[in-house]
Short mmCIF file of C-alpha atoms and ligand atoms in Angstrom, two decimals:
data_model
loop_
_atom_site.label_atom_id
_atom_site.label_comp_id
_atom_site.label_asym_id
_atom_site.label_seq_id
_atom_site.Cartn_x
_atom_site.Cartn_y
_atom_site.Cartn_z
CA MET Q 1 6.33 18.25 -31.74
CA ALA Q 2 5.23 16.84 -28.33
CA GLN Q 3 5.66 19.15 -25.63
CA GLN Q 4 8.43 18.63 -23.68
CA ILE Q 5 8.47 18.99 -19.49
CA ASN Q 6 11.63 20.19 -17.67
CA HIS Q 7 10.53 19.31 -13.75
CA PRO Q 8 13.60 20.47 -11.02
CA ASP Q 9 15.54 18.48 -9.22
CA VAL Q 10 14.21 19.86 -5.88
CA VAL Q 11 10.79 21.13 -5.38
CA GLU Q 12 11.02 24.29 -3.43
CA PRO Q 13 8.13 25.97 -1.22
CA GLY Q 14 5.75 27.62 -3.26
CA GLY Q 15 6.30 24.56 -5.92
CA VAL Q 16 3.14 22.10 -6.79
CA ILE Q 17 3.71 18.25 -6.16
CA GLY Q 18 1.38 16.44 -8.87
CA ILE Q 19 -0.74 13.52 -7.17
CA LEU Q 20 -2.23 10.70 -9.46
CA GLY Q 21 -4.93 9.49 -7.46
CA GLY Q 22 -7.26 11.03 -5.24
CA GLY Q 23 -8.22 8.61 -2.32
CA GLN Q 24 -7.56 9.38 1.23
CA LEU Q 25 -3.72 8.81 0.84
CA GLY Q 26 -3.61 11.62 -1.52
CA ARG Q 27 -5.75 13.85 1.10
CA MET Q 28 -3.30 13.20 3.58
CA LEU Q 29 -0.32 13.57 1.25
CA ALA Q 30 -2.32 17.21 0.05
CA MET Q 31 -2.38 18.04 3.79
CA SER Q 32 1.42 17.71 4.68
CA ALA Q 33 2.50 19.27 1.71
CA ALA Q 34 0.63 22.35 2.64
CA GLN Q 35 2.09 22.27 5.49
CA LEU Q 36 5.59 22.36 4.19
CA GLY Q 37 4.41 25.49 2.00
CA LEU Q 38 3.94 23.19 -1.18
CA GLN Q 39 1.15 23.12 -3.08
CA THR Q 40 -0.91 19.76 -4.69
CA HIS Q 41 -2.39 19.44 -7.89
CA ILE Q 42 -4.59 15.63 -8.12
CA LEU Q 43 -5.10 13.80 -11.33
CA ARG Q 44 -8.30 11.30 -11.15
CA PRO Q 45 -10.83 9.62 -12.81
CA ASP Q 46 -13.55 10.52 -10.53
CA GLU Q 47 -15.81 13.44 -10.42
CA LEU Q 48 -15.24 14.18 -6.74
CA SER Q 49 -12.45 12.33 -4.56
CA PRO Q 50 -11.50 12.93 -0.93
CA ALA Q 51 -8.19 14.74 -1.67
CA ASP Q 52 -10.09 17.63 -3.60
CA ASP Q 53 -11.16 19.27 -0.24
CA VAL Q 54 -7.61 20.19 0.58
CA ALA Q 55 -5.60 20.17 -2.89
CA SER Q 56 -4.53 23.43 -4.30
CA ALA Q 57 -5.87 22.19 -8.11
CA THR Q 58 -7.53 18.76 -9.56
CA THR Q 59 -7.90 17.58 -13.07
CA LYS Q 60 -10.81 14.89 -13.58
CA SER Q 61 -8.91 12.34 -16.53
CA ALA Q 62 -8.30 8.67 -17.09
CA TYR Q 63 -4.96 7.91 -16.24
CA THR Q 64 -4.35 6.99 -19.65
CA ASP Q 65 -5.43 10.14 -21.21
CA GLU Q 66 -1.98 11.24 -22.86
CA ALA Q 67 -3.31 14.99 -23.60
CA LYS Q 68 -4.82 15.56 -19.96
CA LEU Q 69 -1.50 13.95 -18.60
CA LEU Q 70 1.19 16.23 -20.49
CA ALA Q 71 -1.06 19.39 -19.29
CA PHE Q 72 -0.65 17.80 -15.91
CA ALA Q 73 2.76 17.37 -16.00
CA ALA Q 74 3.40 21.02 -17.22
CA ALA Q 75 1.24 22.20 -14.35
CA VAL Q 76 3.16 20.42 -11.44
CA ASP Q 77 7.14 20.35 -10.63
CA VAL Q 78 7.12 16.64 -9.77
CA ILE Q 79 4.68 13.77 -9.95
CA THR Q 80 4.02 10.96 -7.78
CA TYR Q 81 1.33 8.37 -7.19
CA GLU Q 82 -0.95 7.66 -4.06
CA PHE Q 83 -2.33 4.34 -5.82
CA GLU Q 84 -0.44 1.37 -7.18
CA ASN Q 85 -2.50 0.92 -10.15
CA VAL Q 86 -1.78 3.83 -12.21
CA PRO Q 87 -0.97 2.03 -15.57
CA ALA Q 88 2.43 1.82 -15.85
CA ALA Q 89 2.70 2.73 -19.68
CA SER Q 90 1.31 6.07 -18.11
CA VAL Q 91 4.09 6.74 -15.93
CA ASN Q 92 6.67 5.34 -19.02
CA PHE Q 93 4.69 8.39 -20.90
CA LEU Q 94 4.79 11.08 -18.32
CA THR Q 95 9.00 9.97 -18.10
CA SER Q 96 9.38 9.98 -21.58
CA SER Q 97 7.82 13.49 -22.00
CA GLY Q 98 10.56 14.55 -19.04
CA ALA Q 99 8.44 14.71 -16.09
CA LYS Q 100 9.92 13.58 -13.19
CA VAL Q 101 7.76 10.44 -11.38
CA ARG Q 102 8.65 9.39 -8.05
CA PRO Q 103 8.87 6.71 -6.92
CA GLY Q 104 9.66 5.51 -10.57
CA VAL Q 105 7.82 2.76 -12.85
CA ALA Q 106 10.05 -0.04 -11.51
CA ALA Q 107 8.05 0.20 -8.39
CA LEU Q 108 5.20 0.52 -9.59
CA GLU Q 109 5.63 -2.26 -12.04
CA LYS Q 110 6.83 -4.77 -9.47
CA ALA Q 111 4.04 -3.96 -6.93
CA GLN Q 112 1.33 -4.19 -9.66
CA ASP Q 113 1.40 -7.76 -10.34
CA ARG Q 114 1.82 -10.40 -7.46
CA LEU Q 115 3.83 -12.55 -9.76
CA VAL Q 116 6.23 -10.35 -10.63
CA GLU Q 117 6.56 -8.95 -6.85
CA LYS Q 118 7.36 -12.18 -5.34
CA THR Q 119 9.80 -13.44 -8.03
CA PHE Q 120 11.99 -10.05 -7.53
CA LEU Q 121 11.30 -10.79 -3.55
CA ASN Q 122 13.15 -13.74 -4.21
CA GLU Q 123 15.70 -12.46 -6.50
CA ILE Q 124 16.92 -10.15 -3.70
CA GLY Q 125 16.85 -12.72 -1.48
CA ALA Q 126 13.54 -12.19 0.59
CA ALA Q 127 11.65 -15.28 1.68
CA THR Q 128 7.95 -15.23 0.26
CA ALA Q 129 4.87 -17.64 0.63
CA PRO Q 130 5.60 -20.55 -1.83
CA PHE Q 131 3.36 -19.71 -5.17
CA TYR Q 132 2.81 -21.02 -8.34
CA ALA Q 133 1.33 -18.81 -11.54
CA VAL Q 134 -1.88 -19.95 -12.36
CA ASP Q 135 -3.61 -19.45 -15.71
CA ASP Q 136 -5.83 -22.18 -15.99
CA LEU Q 137 -7.49 -25.24 -14.12
CA ALA Q 138 -4.73 -27.37 -15.05
CA SER Q 139 -2.25 -24.80 -13.54
CA LEU Q 140 -4.08 -24.28 -10.72
CA GLU Q 141 -4.33 -28.29 -10.11
CA ALA Q 142 -0.36 -28.22 -10.29
CA GLY Q 143 -0.34 -25.22 -8.29
CA LEU Q 144 -1.76 -26.95 -5.56
CA ASN Q 145 0.64 -30.13 -5.75
CA HIS Q 146 3.06 -27.57 -5.59
CA VAL Q 147 2.33 -25.39 -2.69
CA GLY Q 148 -0.19 -27.61 -0.83
CA ARG Q 149 -3.55 -26.81 0.70
CA PRO Q 150 -4.62 -24.77 2.37
CA ALA Q 151 -3.88 -22.43 -0.64
CA ILE Q 152 -4.89 -18.74 -1.35
CA LEU Q 153 -5.87 -17.88 -5.01
CA LYS Q 154 -5.42 -14.32 -5.87
CA THR Q 155 -5.30 -12.43 -9.03
CA ARG Q 156 -2.20 -11.28 -10.34
CA ARG Q 157 -3.62 -7.52 -10.61
CA LEU Q 158 -5.63 -5.48 -8.68
CA GLY Q 159 -6.28 -6.85 -5.59
CA TYR Q 160 -6.77 -4.65 -2.29
CA ASP Q 161 -8.26 -5.28 0.75
CA GLY Q 162 -8.55 -8.96 0.69
CA LYS Q 163 -10.53 -8.50 -2.63
CA GLY Q 164 -9.97 -10.89 -5.70
CA GLN Q 165 -8.80 -13.56 -3.29
CA THR Q 166 -10.07 -17.22 -2.27
CA THR Q 167 -8.67 -19.69 0.04
CA ILE Q 168 -8.65 -23.41 -1.16
CA THR Q 169 -9.10 -25.42 2.23
CA LYS Q 170 -7.40 -28.46 3.42
CA GLU Q 171 -7.99 -31.93 1.70
CA GLU Q 172 -10.08 -32.98 4.82
CA HIS Q 173 -12.76 -30.51 4.17
CA ASP Q 174 -13.43 -32.05 0.77
CA LEU Q 175 -16.72 -34.12 0.14
CA PRO Q 176 -15.90 -37.14 -1.26
CA GLY Q 177 -15.03 -36.48 -5.48
CA ALA Q 178 -15.55 -32.61 -4.84
CA PHE Q 179 -11.61 -31.54 -5.43
CA GLU Q 180 -12.51 -30.83 -9.19
CA LYS Q 181 -15.56 -28.86 -8.18
CA ALA Q 182 -13.40 -27.14 -5.39
CA ILE Q 183 -10.93 -26.03 -7.93
CA GLU Q 184 -13.65 -24.80 -10.56
CA HIS Q 185 -15.34 -22.87 -7.81
CA ALA Q 186 -11.84 -20.98 -6.52
CA TRP Q 187 -10.87 -20.45 -10.34
CA ALA Q 188 -14.98 -18.85 -10.97
CA GLU Q 189 -14.65 -16.88 -7.56
CA ILE Q 190 -11.59 -14.96 -8.94
CA GLY Q 191 -13.12 -14.40 -12.29
CA ALA Q 192 -10.49 -16.68 -13.94
CA ALA Q 193 -8.12 -14.16 -14.72
CA PRO Q 194 -4.02 -14.65 -14.49
CA SER Q 195 -3.47 -15.46 -10.67
CA ILE Q 196 -1.29 -16.42 -8.44
CA LEU Q 197 -1.75 -19.82 -6.08
CA GLU Q 198 0.20 -19.17 -2.53
CA GLY Q 199 0.67 -21.85 0.15
CA PHE Q 200 -1.06 -20.61 3.54
CA VAL Q 201 1.25 -19.12 5.81
CA PRO Q 202 0.63 -20.11 9.47
CA PHE Q 203 1.69 -17.16 10.63
CA GLU Q 204 1.67 -15.67 14.45
CA ARG Q 205 1.60 -12.27 13.90
CA GLU Q 206 1.68 -9.70 10.73
CA ILE Q 207 3.93 -6.83 11.13
CA SER Q 208 4.69 -4.05 8.28
CA ILE Q 209 7.73 -1.27 8.04
CA ILE Q 210 7.22 2.08 6.88
CA GLY Q 211 10.37 3.02 5.04
CA ALA Q 212 11.56 6.04 2.95
CA ARG Q 213 14.12 6.72 0.70
CA SER Q 214 15.52 10.06 -0.58
CA VAL Q 215 16.66 11.38 -3.97
CA ASP Q 216 20.42 10.81 -2.78
CA GLY Q 217 19.81 7.28 -1.39
CA ASP Q 218 19.34 8.28 2.18
CA ILE Q 219 17.12 5.84 4.22
CA ARG Q 220 14.91 6.19 7.42
CA LEU Q 221 12.66 3.51 8.48
CA TYR Q 222 9.66 3.58 10.88
CA ASP Q 223 9.22 1.53 14.16
CA ALA Q 224 7.62 -1.95 12.87
CA ALA Q 225 3.85 -2.05 13.54
CA GLU Q 226 1.59 -5.34 14.27
CA ASN Q 227 -1.49 -5.43 11.93
CA VAL Q 228 -4.75 -7.32 12.56
CA HIS Q 229 -6.92 -7.70 9.81
CA ARG Q 230 -10.70 -8.29 9.67
CA ALA Q 231 -12.23 -9.85 6.67
CA GLY Q 232 -9.09 -8.85 4.51
CA ILE Q 233 -9.32 -5.37 5.93
CA LEU Q 234 -6.35 -3.84 7.95
CA LYS Q 235 -8.12 -2.94 11.37
CA THR Q 236 -5.80 -1.89 13.93
CA SER Q 237 -2.17 -1.36 13.62
CA THR Q 238 0.06 -1.49 16.94
CA VAL Q 239 3.23 0.26 17.75
CA PRO Q 240 5.37 -0.78 19.14
CA ALA Q 241 4.96 -4.74 17.32
CA LYS Q 242 5.36 -7.74 19.73
CA ALA Q 243 8.92 -8.74 17.68
CA SER Q 244 11.83 -9.54 19.06
CA ALA Q 245 14.93 -7.13 18.19
CA VAL Q 246 16.56 -9.80 16.15
CA THR Q 247 13.22 -10.32 13.74
CA ILE Q 248 12.63 -6.32 13.76
CA GLN Q 249 16.21 -5.88 12.34
CA ASN Q 250 15.71 -8.45 9.64
CA ALA Q 251 12.46 -6.52 8.58
CA GLN Q 252 14.51 -3.58 8.49
CA GLU Q 253 17.45 -5.19 6.39
CA ILE Q 254 14.58 -6.36 3.64
CA THR Q 255 13.15 -3.30 3.78
CA HIS Q 256 16.40 -1.38 2.76
CA LYS Q 257 17.32 -4.03 0.35
CA ILE Q 258 14.01 -3.29 -1.62
CA LEU Q 259 14.30 0.35 -1.48
CA ASN Q 260 17.76 0.08 -2.64
CA ALA Q 261 17.22 -2.37 -5.28
CA LEU Q 262 14.41 -0.23 -6.90
CA ASP Q 263 16.33 2.83 -6.69
CA TYR Q 264 13.32 3.99 -4.98
CA VAL Q 265 12.39 7.70 -4.18
CA GLY Q 266 9.61 7.95 -1.47
CA VAL Q 267 7.68 6.19 1.53
CA ILE Q 268 7.17 2.60 0.73
CA GLY Q 269 5.20 0.21 3.26
CA VAL Q 270 6.49 -3.52 3.31
CA GLU Q 271 4.09 -6.24 5.07
CA PHE Q 272 5.63 -9.43 6.97
CA PHE Q 273 4.05 -12.43 8.27
CA MET Q 274 6.01 -13.28 11.09
CA LEU Q 275 6.30 -17.10 11.96
CA LYS Q 276 6.32 -18.94 15.48
CA ASP Q 277 10.31 -19.46 15.22
CA SER Q 278 10.39 -15.57 14.52
CA GLY Q 279 10.95 -16.17 10.83
CA LEU Q 280 10.03 -13.46 8.43
CA ILE Q 281 8.08 -13.77 5.31
CA VAL Q 282 7.42 -10.89 2.89
CA ASN Q 283 3.79 -11.09 2.18
CA GLU Q 284 3.88 -7.76 -0.53
CA PHE Q 285 5.01 -4.09 -0.29
CA ALA Q 286 2.62 -1.15 -1.27
CA PRO Q 287 4.57 1.81 -3.18
CA ARG Q 288 3.17 4.56 -1.50
CA VAL Q 289 2.04 5.90 1.78
CA HIS Q 290 0.55 2.84 3.45
CA ASN Q 291 -2.45 2.33 5.61
CA SER Q 292 -0.33 0.83 8.60
CA GLY Q 293 1.83 3.78 8.98
CA HIS Q 294 -1.03 6.43 9.83
CA TRP Q 295 0.02 6.32 13.27
CA THR Q 296 2.76 8.08 12.37
CA SER Q 297 0.87 11.45 12.08
CA ASP Q 298 0.28 11.04 15.66
CA ALA Q 299 3.33 9.60 17.50
CA CYS Q 300 6.47 10.74 15.17
CA ALA Q 301 7.60 13.83 14.37
CA VAL Q 302 7.63 13.64 10.99
CA SER Q 303 4.56 11.72 9.85
CA GLN Q 304 4.80 9.26 6.73
CA PHE Q 305 2.95 11.31 4.63
CA GLU Q 306 5.29 14.34 5.05
CA GLN Q 307 8.16 12.13 4.55
CA HIS Q 308 6.99 11.01 1.34
CA ILE Q 309 6.41 14.64 0.11
CA ARG Q 310 9.88 15.59 1.50
CA ALA Q 311 11.35 12.93 -0.53
CA VAL Q 312 9.60 13.56 -3.73
CA ALA Q 313 10.70 16.95 -3.71
CA GLY Q 314 13.92 16.21 -3.19
CA TRP Q 315 14.32 17.53 0.37
CA PRO Q 316 16.16 15.94 3.07
CA LEU Q 317 14.28 12.93 5.24
CA GLY Q 318 12.81 13.94 8.27
CA ASP Q 319 13.18 12.33 12.08
CA PRO Q 320 11.22 8.93 12.12
CA CYS Q 321 11.51 8.55 15.85
CA ARG Q 322 8.43 7.44 17.87
CA HIS Q 323 7.34 9.71 20.42
CA SER Q 324 4.58 7.65 21.97
CA ASP Q 325 3.32 4.21 22.11
CA ALA Q 326 -0.04 4.12 19.57
CA VAL Q 327 -2.74 2.28 18.30
CA MET Q 328 -4.44 3.28 15.07
CA GLU Q 329 -8.02 2.06 14.36
CA ASN Q 330 -9.52 2.02 10.85
CA LEU Q 331 -13.14 3.26 10.86
CA ILE Q 332 -15.14 0.94 8.28
CA GLY Q 333 -18.19 1.56 6.80
CA ASP Q 334 -20.78 2.70 9.04
CA GLU Q 335 -18.27 2.37 12.10
CA VAL Q 336 -17.70 6.27 10.92
CA ASN Q 337 -21.31 7.24 12.67
CA VAL Q 338 -19.89 7.09 16.11
CA TRP Q 339 -17.11 9.91 15.48
CA ARG Q 340 -18.61 11.77 18.14
CA THR Q 341 -18.10 9.03 20.93
CA HIS Q 342 -14.44 8.95 19.49
CA ALA Q 343 -14.14 12.67 19.44
CA GLU Q 344 -15.16 12.82 23.39
CA GLN Q 345 -12.17 10.90 24.42
CA SER Q 346 -8.76 11.87 25.00
CA ASN Q 347 -5.32 11.01 23.88
CA LEU Q 348 -7.06 9.94 20.93
CA SER Q 349 -7.19 11.66 17.35
CA VAL Q 350 -9.57 11.55 15.02
CA HIS Q 351 -9.19 11.38 11.11
CA LEU Q 352 -12.05 11.57 8.75
CA TYR Q 353 -11.83 11.07 5.06
CA GLY Q 354 -15.03 13.48 3.93
CA LYS Q 355 -16.32 10.50 2.00
CA ARG Q 356 -20.01 11.31 1.70
CA GLU Q 357 -21.13 7.50 1.52
CA ALA Q 358 -20.26 4.81 4.37
CA ARG Q 359 -20.58 1.90 2.14
CA PRO Q 360 -19.76 -1.80 3.73
CA GLY Q 361 -15.94 -2.44 3.65
CA ARG Q 362 -15.07 1.25 2.76
CA LYS Q 363 -12.50 3.06 4.80
CA MET Q 364 -13.92 6.05 6.31
CA GLY Q 365 -11.71 7.46 8.53
CA HIS Q 366 -9.20 6.18 11.44
CA ILE Q 367 -8.51 7.17 14.98
CA THR Q 368 -5.18 6.99 16.78
CA THR Q 369 -5.02 6.52 20.56
CA ILE Q 370 -1.90 7.80 22.24
CA LYS Q 371 -0.88 5.32 24.85
N1 ADP E 1 -0.29 -16.78 1.90
C1 ADP E 1 -0.97 -16.10 2.97
N2 ADP E 1 -1.12 -17.01 3.83
C2 ADP E 1 -1.66 -16.47 4.71
N3 ADP E 1 -2.36 -15.30 5.20
C3 ADP E 1 -2.24 -14.50 4.10
C4 ADP E 1 -1.67 -15.10 2.84
N4 ADP E 1 -1.85 -14.25 1.97
C5 ADP E 1 -2.56 -13.23 2.45
N5 ADP E 1 -3.19 -13.49 3.36
C6 ADP E 1 -3.91 -12.64 4.41
O1 ADP E 1 -4.74 -11.86 3.70
C7 ADP E 1 -4.72 -10.47 3.80
C8 ADP E 1 -4.16 -9.64 2.71
O2 ADP E 1 -3.63 -10.23 1.87
P1 ADP E 1 -2.71 -9.57 0.82
O3 ADP E 1 -1.83 -10.36 0.04
O4 ADP E 1 -1.92 -8.31 1.70
O5 ADP E 1 -3.47 -8.75 -0.21
P2 ADP E 1 -4.27 -7.20 -0.51
O6 ADP E 1 -3.66 -6.60 -1.38
O7 ADP E 1 -5.55 -7.21 -0.37
O8 ADP E 1 -3.77 -6.20 1.05
C9 ADP E 1 -3.00 -10.58 4.74
O9 ADP E 1 -2.91 -9.49 5.07
C10 ADP E 1 -3.23 -11.74 5.63
O10 ADP E 1 -3.76 -11.36 6.58
MG1 MG E 2 -2.10 -6.45 2.11
#
């Protein structure tokens, strides 16, 4: 008979948090867990991961290796994930073995597929960009009639940091007779994979809300951050965001709705487009700690990482109150090489992820300036 796991409701100090994924988010979660007297065990497919340096234990395993997943589940007291592309089937397998996985599979399934995600958001009354499911050239053409141009074609699954996306420009950029070529090019560009076509949102700014929900349904939200992307990758997050009180309240209400609808436990990151008229459109959400919440490590009593560990361990949530204004800047690729210059600044905190190789576009660390 399959081994039966019996995870406790509350993980006491000394207990073990299992984390699926070993990137920088896992690393920062492990550091916060240690601060709370908890151990961490990381399961990741890689030989080495940024979280290894600070975790109590690691397992090298594919996310689909059931024997290894079971042994991992038996060695920990609760399981969470730092990576939204862990297969939902693996989480279902863990749950059916008696393991507690927080947040649960509902959040993962919705966040993994942009079409499912947007449909869910519309169902709970949150506005999204107009969208259309694309499975071939004919549906891409129909989608362009539906959402207009410019439009963004995105793979439904596995996109991150702007990868798996391509923009289809306005009609006036077409050379005569180039329409077919343009759609064929876009379709090839995203690898002819099941996709979603989104109308381009002419946003004034991008903001995000980092929220948390406890096992008891208590919800705490951090202040909204204003986010600037460069080449599809987050570059800076600034708090406070330039947005009216009404807009912020609207974003907070949507975040509450998402958390409750998913019966969520843990930290979530919700990304919004803010329009000129202050209207809000949800771009996407991440069922995990979020890059646009890294500032909370330096500008709040309880960071998003500590908050997530508290939530999944069944602890009371901490105070998300912001004590300082802050700007978080990602160090991408070889930008990390000037760590020393940053280290010389005052009111600035340096966070490096221990990655060996500074490949272009790779998030190597971040700095937070306290204002
Ligand atoms: N429909 C859209 N309209 C305008 N800009 C968009 C749209 N979709 C994405 N973008 C821009 O691209 C960035 C990355 O897209 P996003 O869907 O968040 O993908 P990722 O999963 O890579 O973060 C967004 O933060 C935004 O700047
Ligand atoms: Mg995004």
